[in-house]
Short mmCIF file of C-alpha atoms in Angstrom, two decimals:
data_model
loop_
_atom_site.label_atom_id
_atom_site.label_comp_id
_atom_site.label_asym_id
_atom_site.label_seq_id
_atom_site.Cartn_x
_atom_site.Cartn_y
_atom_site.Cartn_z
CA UNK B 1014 -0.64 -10.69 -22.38
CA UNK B 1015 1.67 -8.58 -24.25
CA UNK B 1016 4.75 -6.72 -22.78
CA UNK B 1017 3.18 -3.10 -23.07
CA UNK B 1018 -0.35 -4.07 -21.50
CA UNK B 1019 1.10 -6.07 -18.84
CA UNK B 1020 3.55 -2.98 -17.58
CA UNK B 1021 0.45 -1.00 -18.08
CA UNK B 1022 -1.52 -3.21 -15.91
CA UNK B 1023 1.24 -3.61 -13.33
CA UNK B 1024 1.66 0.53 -13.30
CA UNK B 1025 -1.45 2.24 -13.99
CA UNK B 1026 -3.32 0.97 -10.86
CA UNK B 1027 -0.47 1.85 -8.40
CA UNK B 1028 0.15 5.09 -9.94
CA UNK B 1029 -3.70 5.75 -9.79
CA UNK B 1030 -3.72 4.96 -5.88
CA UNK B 1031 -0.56 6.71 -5.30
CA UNK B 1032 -1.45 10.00 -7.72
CA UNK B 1033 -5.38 9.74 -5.89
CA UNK B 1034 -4.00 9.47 -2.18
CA UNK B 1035 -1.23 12.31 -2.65
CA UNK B 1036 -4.13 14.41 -3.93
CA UNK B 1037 -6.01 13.82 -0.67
CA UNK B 1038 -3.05 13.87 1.59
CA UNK B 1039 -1.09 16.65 0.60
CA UNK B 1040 -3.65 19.42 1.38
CA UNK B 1041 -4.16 17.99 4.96
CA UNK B 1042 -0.55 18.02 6.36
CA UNK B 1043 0.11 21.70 6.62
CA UNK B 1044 -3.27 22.21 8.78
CA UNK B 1045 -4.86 18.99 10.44
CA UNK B 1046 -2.09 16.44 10.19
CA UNK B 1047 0.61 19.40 11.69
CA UNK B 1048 -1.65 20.28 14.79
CA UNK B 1049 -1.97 16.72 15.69
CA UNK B 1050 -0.17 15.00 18.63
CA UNK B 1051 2.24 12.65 17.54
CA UNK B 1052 4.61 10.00 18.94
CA UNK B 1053 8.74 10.42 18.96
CA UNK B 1054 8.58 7.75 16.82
CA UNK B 1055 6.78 9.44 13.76
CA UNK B 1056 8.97 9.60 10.70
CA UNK B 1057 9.71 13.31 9.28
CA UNK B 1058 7.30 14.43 7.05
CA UNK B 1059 9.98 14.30 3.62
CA UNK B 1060 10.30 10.13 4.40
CA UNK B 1061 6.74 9.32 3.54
CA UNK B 1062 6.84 9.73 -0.24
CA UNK B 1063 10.73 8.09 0.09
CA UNK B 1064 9.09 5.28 1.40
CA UNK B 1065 5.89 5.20 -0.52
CA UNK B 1066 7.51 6.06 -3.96
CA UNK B 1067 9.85 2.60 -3.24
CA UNK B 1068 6.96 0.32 -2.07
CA UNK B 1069 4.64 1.19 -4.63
CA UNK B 1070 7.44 0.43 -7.15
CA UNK B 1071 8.28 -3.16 -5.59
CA UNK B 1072 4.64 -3.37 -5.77
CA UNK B 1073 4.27 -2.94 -9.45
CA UNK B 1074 6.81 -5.20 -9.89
CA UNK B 1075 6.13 -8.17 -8.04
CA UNK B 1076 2.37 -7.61 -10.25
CA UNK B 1077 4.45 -7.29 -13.16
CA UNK B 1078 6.28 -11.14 -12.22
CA UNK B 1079 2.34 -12.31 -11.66
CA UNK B 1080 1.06 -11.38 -14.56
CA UNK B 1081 3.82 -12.71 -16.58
CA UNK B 1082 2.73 -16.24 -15.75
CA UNK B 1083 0.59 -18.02 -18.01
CA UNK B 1084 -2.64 -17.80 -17.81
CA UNK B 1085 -4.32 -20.52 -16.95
CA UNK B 1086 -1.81 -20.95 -13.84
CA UNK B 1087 -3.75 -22.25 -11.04
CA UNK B 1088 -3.67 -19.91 -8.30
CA UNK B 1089 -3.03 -16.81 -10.66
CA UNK B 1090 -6.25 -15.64 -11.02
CA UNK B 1091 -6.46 -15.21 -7.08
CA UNK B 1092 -3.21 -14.08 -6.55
CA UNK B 1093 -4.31 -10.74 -9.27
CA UNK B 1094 -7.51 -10.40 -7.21
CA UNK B 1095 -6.14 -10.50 -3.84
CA UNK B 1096 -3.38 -7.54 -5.39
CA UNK B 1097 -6.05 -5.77 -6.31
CA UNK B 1098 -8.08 -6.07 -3.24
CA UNK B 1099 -4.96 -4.64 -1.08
CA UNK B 1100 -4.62 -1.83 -3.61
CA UNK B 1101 -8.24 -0.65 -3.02
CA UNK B 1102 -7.83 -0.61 0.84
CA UNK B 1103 -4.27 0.78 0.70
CA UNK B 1104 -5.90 3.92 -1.39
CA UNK B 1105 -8.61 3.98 0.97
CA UNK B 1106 -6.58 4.37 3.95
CA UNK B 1107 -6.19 8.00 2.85
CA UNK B 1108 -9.64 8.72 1.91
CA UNK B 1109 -10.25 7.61 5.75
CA UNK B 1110 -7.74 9.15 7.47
CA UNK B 1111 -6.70 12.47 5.82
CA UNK B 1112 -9.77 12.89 3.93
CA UNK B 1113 -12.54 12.13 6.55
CA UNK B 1114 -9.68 13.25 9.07
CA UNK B 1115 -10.31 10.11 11.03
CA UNK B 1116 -7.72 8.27 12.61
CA UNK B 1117 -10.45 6.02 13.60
CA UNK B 1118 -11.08 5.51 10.43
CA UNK B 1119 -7.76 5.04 9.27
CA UNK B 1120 -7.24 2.49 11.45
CA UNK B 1121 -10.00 0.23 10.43
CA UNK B 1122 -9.12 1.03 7.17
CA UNK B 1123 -5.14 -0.35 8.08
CA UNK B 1124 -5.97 -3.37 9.72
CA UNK B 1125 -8.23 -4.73 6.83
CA UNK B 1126 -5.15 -3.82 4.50
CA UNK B 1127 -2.63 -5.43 6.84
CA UNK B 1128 -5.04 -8.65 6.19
CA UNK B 1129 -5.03 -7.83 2.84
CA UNK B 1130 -1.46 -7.59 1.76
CA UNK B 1131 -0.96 -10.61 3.92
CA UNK B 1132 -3.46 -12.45 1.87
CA UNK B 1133 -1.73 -11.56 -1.50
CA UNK B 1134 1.91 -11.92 -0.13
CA UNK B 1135 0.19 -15.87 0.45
CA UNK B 1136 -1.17 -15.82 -2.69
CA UNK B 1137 1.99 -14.58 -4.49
CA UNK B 1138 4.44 -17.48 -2.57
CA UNK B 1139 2.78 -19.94 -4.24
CA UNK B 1140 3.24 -18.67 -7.65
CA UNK B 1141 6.45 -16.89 -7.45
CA UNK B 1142 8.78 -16.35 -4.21
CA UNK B 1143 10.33 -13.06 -5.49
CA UNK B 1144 6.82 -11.65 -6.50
CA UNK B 1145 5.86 -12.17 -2.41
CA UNK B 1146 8.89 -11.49 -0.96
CA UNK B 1147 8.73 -7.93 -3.03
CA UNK B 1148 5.30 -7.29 -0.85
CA UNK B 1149 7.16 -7.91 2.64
CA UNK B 1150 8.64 -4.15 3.27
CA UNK B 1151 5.31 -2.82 2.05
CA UNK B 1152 3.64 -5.10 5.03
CA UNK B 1153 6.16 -3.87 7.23
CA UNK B 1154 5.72 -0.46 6.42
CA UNK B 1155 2.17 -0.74 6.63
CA UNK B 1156 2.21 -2.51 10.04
CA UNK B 1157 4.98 0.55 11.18
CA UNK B 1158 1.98 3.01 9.81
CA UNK B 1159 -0.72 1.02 11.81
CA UNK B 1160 1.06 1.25 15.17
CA UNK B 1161 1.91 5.15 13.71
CA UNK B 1162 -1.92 5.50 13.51
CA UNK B 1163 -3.28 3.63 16.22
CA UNK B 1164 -1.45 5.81 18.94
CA UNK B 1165 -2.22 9.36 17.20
CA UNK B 1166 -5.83 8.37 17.50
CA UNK B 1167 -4.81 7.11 20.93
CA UNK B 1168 -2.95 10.44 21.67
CA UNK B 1169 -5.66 12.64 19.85
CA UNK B 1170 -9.23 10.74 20.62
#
């Protein structure tokens, strides 16, 4: 694959999922998201694209290292779908849970994603250590933003 279509295929997607989930987040947060109960341990509203704007660009990256093995590398294949998969579900999330305004919702949504990044962080180990290991603050984050959504639905259900 050449240089420019592989950034392009590393980028594009994330930026499409991040660009699409702002858009559906952002009018929320003033109204619904504000007059929600939440627990002392919910971030301040600024640290959310901090965070997000890092992880999606570790993300990109560690596609980046994946698709810049050849091929016909056993294992790669997978390893691009199961990206891919997590990508969908990590977009979703905020279709589910600031769209629908569902933190039931959301946090079906989350867990399938949680399985989901943990399935490409798997996939990405075998091919390239760095890749994976690039994915493990996302899962981390992800896992802070399930326990984050679990309890508001707890708090607010």
């Amino acid at each position: 694959m050449p240089p420019l279509l592989r950034f392009l295929v590393s980028v594009l997607p994330v930026v499409l999922v991040a660009v699409s989930a702002s858009l559906v987040t952002q009018p929320s947060i003033p109204g619904w998201y504000a007059g929600l109960q939440k627990p002392g341990f919910t971030p301040p509203n600024w640290a959310f694209p901090v965070a997000w704007t890092l992880l999606y660009a570790m993300m990109a990256y560690a596609l980046w290292r994946i698709l810049s093995l050849p091929k016909h590398r056993p294992g790669r294949s997978a390893a691009i779908a199961a990206f891919f998969v997590q990508l969908a579900l990590n977009g979703l999330w905020s279709f589910a849970f600031f769209g629908a305004r569902s933190p039931l919702a959301g946090l079906v949504v989350i867990a399938a994603l949680i399985v989901a990044i943990g399935a490409a962080i798997r996939a990405f180990w075998k091919l390239d250590r760095t890749a994976a290991l690039l994915l493990v603050p996302y899962l981390a984050w992800v896992a802070y933003a399930a326990l984050l959504n679990g309890t508001i639905w707890r708090m607010n259900g």
